[in-house]
PDB file of C-alpha atoms and ligand atoms in Angstrom:
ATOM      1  CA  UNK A  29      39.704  25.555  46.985  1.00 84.00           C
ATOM      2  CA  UNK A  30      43.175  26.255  45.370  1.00 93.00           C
ATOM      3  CA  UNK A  31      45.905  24.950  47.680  1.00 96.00           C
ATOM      4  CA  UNK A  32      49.686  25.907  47.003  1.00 97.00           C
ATOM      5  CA  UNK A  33      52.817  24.381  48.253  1.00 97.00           C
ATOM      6  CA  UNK A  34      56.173  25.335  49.485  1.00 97.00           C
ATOM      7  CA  UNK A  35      59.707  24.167  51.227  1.00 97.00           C
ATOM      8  CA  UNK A  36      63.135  24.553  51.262  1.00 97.00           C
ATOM      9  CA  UNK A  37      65.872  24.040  49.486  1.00 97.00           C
ATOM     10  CA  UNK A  38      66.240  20.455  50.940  1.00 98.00           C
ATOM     11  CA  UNK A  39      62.885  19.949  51.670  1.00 97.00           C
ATOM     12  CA  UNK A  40      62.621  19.267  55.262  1.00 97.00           C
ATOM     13  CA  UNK A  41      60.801  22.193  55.585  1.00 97.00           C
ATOM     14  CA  UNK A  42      57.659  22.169  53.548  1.00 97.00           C
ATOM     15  CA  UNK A  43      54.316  24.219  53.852  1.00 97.00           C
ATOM     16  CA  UNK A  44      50.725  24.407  52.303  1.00 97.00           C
ATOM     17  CA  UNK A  45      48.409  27.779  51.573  1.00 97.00           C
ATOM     18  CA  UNK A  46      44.761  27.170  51.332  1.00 97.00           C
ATOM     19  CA  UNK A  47      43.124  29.937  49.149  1.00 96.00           C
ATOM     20  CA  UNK A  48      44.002  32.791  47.562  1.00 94.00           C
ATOM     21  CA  UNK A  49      46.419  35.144  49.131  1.00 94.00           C
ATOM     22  CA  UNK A  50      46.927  37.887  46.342  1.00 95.00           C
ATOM     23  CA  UNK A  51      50.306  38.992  44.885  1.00 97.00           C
ATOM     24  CA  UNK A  52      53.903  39.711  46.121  1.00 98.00           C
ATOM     25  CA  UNK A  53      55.535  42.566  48.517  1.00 97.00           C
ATOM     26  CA  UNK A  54      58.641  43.289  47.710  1.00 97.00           C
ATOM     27  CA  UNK A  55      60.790  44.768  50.212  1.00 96.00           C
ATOM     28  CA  UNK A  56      63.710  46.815  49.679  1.00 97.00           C
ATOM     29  CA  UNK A  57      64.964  48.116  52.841  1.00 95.00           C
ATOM     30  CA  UNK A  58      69.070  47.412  54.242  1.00 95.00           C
ATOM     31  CA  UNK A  59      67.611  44.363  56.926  1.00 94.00           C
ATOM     32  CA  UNK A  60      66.077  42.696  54.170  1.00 94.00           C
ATOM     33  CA  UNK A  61      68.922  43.430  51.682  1.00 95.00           C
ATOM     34  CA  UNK A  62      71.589  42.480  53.984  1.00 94.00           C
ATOM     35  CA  UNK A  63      69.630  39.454  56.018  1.00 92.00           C
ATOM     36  CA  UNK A  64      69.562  37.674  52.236  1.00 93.00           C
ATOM     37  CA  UNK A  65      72.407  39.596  50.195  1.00 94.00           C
ATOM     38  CA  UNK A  66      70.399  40.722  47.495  1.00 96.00           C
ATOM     39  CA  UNK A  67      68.033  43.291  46.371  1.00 96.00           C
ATOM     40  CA  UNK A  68      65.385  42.306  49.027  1.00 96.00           C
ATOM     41  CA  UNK A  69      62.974  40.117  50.315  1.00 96.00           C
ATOM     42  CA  UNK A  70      59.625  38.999  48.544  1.00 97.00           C
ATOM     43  CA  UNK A  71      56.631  37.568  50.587  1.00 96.00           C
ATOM     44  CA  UNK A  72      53.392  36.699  50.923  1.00 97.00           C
ATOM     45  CA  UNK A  73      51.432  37.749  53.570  1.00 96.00           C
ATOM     46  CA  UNK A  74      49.048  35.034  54.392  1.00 96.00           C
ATOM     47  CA  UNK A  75      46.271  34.921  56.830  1.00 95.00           C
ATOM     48  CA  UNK A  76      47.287  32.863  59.611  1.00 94.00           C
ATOM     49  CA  UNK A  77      44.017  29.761  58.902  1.00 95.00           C
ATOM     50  CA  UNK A  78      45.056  29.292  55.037  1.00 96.00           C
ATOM     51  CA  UNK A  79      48.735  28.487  56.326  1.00 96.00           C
ATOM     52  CA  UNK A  80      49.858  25.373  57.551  1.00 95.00           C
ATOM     53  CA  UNK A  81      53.282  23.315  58.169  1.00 95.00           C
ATOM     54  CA  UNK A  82      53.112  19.844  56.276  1.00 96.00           C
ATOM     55  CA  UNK A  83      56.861  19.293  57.566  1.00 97.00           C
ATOM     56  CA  UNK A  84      59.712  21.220  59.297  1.00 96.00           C
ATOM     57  CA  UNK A  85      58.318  23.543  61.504  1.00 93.00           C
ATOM     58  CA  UNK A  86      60.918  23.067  63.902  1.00 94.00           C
ATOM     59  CA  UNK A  87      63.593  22.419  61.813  1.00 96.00           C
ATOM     60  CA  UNK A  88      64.429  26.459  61.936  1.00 95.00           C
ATOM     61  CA  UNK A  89      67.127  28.737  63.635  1.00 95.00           C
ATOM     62  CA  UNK A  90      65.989  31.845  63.869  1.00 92.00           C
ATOM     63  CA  UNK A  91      68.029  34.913  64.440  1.00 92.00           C
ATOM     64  CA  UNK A  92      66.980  37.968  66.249  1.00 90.00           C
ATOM     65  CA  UNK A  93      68.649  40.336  64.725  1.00 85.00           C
ATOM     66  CA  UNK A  94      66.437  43.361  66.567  1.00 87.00           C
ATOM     67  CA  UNK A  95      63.643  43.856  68.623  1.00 85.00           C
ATOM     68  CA  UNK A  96      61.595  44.389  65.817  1.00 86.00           C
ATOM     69  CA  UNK A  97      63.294  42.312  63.199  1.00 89.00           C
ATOM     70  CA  UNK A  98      63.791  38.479  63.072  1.00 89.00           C
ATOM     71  CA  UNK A  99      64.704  36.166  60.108  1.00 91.00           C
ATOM     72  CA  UNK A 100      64.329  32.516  60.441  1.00 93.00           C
ATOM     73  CA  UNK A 101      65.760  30.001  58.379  1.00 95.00           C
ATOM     74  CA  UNK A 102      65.928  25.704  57.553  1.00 97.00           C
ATOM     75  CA  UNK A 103      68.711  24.672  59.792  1.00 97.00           C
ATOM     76  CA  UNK A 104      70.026  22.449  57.088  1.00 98.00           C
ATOM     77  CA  UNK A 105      69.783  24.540  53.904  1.00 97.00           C
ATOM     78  CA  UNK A 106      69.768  28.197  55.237  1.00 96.00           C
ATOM     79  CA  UNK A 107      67.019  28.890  52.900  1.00 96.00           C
ATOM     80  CA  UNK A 108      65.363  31.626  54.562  1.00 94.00           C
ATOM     81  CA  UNK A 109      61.421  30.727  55.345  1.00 88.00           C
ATOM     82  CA  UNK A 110      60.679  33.443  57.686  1.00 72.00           C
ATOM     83  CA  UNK A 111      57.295  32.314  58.109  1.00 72.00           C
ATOM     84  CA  UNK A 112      57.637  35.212  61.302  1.00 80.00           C
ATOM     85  CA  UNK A 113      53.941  36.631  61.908  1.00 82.00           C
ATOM     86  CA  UNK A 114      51.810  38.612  64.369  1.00 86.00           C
ATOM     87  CA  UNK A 115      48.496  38.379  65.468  1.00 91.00           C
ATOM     88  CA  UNK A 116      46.676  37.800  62.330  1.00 95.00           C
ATOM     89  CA  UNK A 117      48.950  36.877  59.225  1.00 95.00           C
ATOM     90  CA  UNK A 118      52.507  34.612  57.984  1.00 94.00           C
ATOM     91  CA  UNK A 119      55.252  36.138  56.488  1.00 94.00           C
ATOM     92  CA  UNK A 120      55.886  33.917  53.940  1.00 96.00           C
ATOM     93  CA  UNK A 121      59.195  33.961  51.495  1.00 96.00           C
ATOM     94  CA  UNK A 122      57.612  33.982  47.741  1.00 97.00           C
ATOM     95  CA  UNK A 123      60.601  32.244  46.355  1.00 96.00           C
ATOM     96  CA  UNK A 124      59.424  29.268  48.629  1.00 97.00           C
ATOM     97  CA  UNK A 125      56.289  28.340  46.393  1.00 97.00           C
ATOM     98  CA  UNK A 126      56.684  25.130  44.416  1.00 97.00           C
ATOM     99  CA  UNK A 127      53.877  25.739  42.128  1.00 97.00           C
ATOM    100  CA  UNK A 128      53.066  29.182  40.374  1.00 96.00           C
ATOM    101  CA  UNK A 129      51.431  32.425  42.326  1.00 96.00           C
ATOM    102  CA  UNK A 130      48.926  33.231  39.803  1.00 95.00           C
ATOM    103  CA  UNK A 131      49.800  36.918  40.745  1.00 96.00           C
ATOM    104  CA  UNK A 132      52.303  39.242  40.104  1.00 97.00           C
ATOM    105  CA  UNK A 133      54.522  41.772  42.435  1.00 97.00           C
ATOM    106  CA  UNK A 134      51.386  43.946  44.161  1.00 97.00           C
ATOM    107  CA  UNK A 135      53.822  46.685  45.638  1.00 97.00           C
ATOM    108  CA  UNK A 136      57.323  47.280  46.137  1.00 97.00           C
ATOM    109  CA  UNK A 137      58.375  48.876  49.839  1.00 97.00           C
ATOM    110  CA  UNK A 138      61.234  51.057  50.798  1.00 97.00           C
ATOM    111  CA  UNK A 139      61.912  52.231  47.633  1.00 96.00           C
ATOM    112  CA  UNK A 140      64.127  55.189  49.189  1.00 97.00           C
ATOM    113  CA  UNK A 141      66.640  52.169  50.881  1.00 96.00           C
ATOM    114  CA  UNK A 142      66.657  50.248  46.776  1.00 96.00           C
ATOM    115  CA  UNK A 143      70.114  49.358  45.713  1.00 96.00           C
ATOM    116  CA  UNK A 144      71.632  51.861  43.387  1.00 96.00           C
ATOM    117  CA  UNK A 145      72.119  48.756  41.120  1.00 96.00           C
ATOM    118  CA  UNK A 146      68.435  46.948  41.462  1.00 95.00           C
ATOM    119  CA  UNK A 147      67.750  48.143  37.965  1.00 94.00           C
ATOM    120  CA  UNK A 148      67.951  46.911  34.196  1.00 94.00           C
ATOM    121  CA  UNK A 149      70.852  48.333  32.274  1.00 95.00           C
ATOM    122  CA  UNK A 150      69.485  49.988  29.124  1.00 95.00           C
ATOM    123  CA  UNK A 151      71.532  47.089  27.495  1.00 95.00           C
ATOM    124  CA  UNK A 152      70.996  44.012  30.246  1.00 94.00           C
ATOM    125  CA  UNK A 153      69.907  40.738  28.748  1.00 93.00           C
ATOM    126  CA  UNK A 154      68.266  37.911  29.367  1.00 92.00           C
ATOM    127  CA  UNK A 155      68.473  33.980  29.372  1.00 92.00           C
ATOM    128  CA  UNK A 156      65.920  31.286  29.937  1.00 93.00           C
ATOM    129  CA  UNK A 157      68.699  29.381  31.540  1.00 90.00           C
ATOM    130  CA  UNK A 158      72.382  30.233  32.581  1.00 82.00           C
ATOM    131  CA  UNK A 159      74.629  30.553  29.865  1.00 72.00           C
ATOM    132  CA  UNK A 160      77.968  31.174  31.200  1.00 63.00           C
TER     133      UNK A 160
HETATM  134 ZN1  LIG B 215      66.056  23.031  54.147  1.00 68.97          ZN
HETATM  135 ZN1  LIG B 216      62.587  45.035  54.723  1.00 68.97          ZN
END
């Protein structure tokens, strides 16, 4: 059975998915674009048995920003693992995988809330590493 890992920035906070778990959701609305000051937040939803904490699942603060809405992140790094989940899946950030997806972006939510600016210029470029 395929088995990916995850962590954090520093590591202390590490994770393993058993199986396959399908592609990315991308969300664009204003939480998730303010809660990590960019265009949004990309995750995998994972059925709660293929997800499992190797390391770190207390090291987290997590902020309750709403009812509704939580984010919860390493309490060394700030790297946000929400990991936040109901009754049957994990909310999982995709940026957290150490080792590739296999998949690609599956849908893209809250289009209407999108940054006028999360968008190619006609002319935007692009570098394999930075270059500045
Ligand atoms: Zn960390
Ligand atoms: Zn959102």
């Amino acid at each position: 059975m395929t088995k990916r890992t995850g962590s954090c920035l520093c590591g202390a906070r590490r994770y393993e998915i058993d199986g396959e778990i399908g592609g990315v959701w991308v969300c664009h609305c204003s939480l998730c674009r303010k809660v990590t000051g960019s265009s949004g937040i990309s995750i995998l939803i994972v059925p709660k048995g293929q997800f499992r904490w190797v390391a770190g699942e207390d090291h987290a603060v997590t902020f309750a920003l709403r009812s509704t809405y939580t984010i919860t992140r390493c309490k060394t790094c700030g790297t946000p693992i929400p990991a936040e989940m109901d009754e049957h899946n994990v909310y999982v950030t995709a940026g957290t995988l150490d080792v590739p997806l296999g998949e690609g972006i599956r849908a893209h939510l809250f289009c209407a809330s999108r940054a006028d600016w999360d968008r190619d210029d006609p002319d935007a470029r692009s570098f394999d590493e930075r270059s500045v």
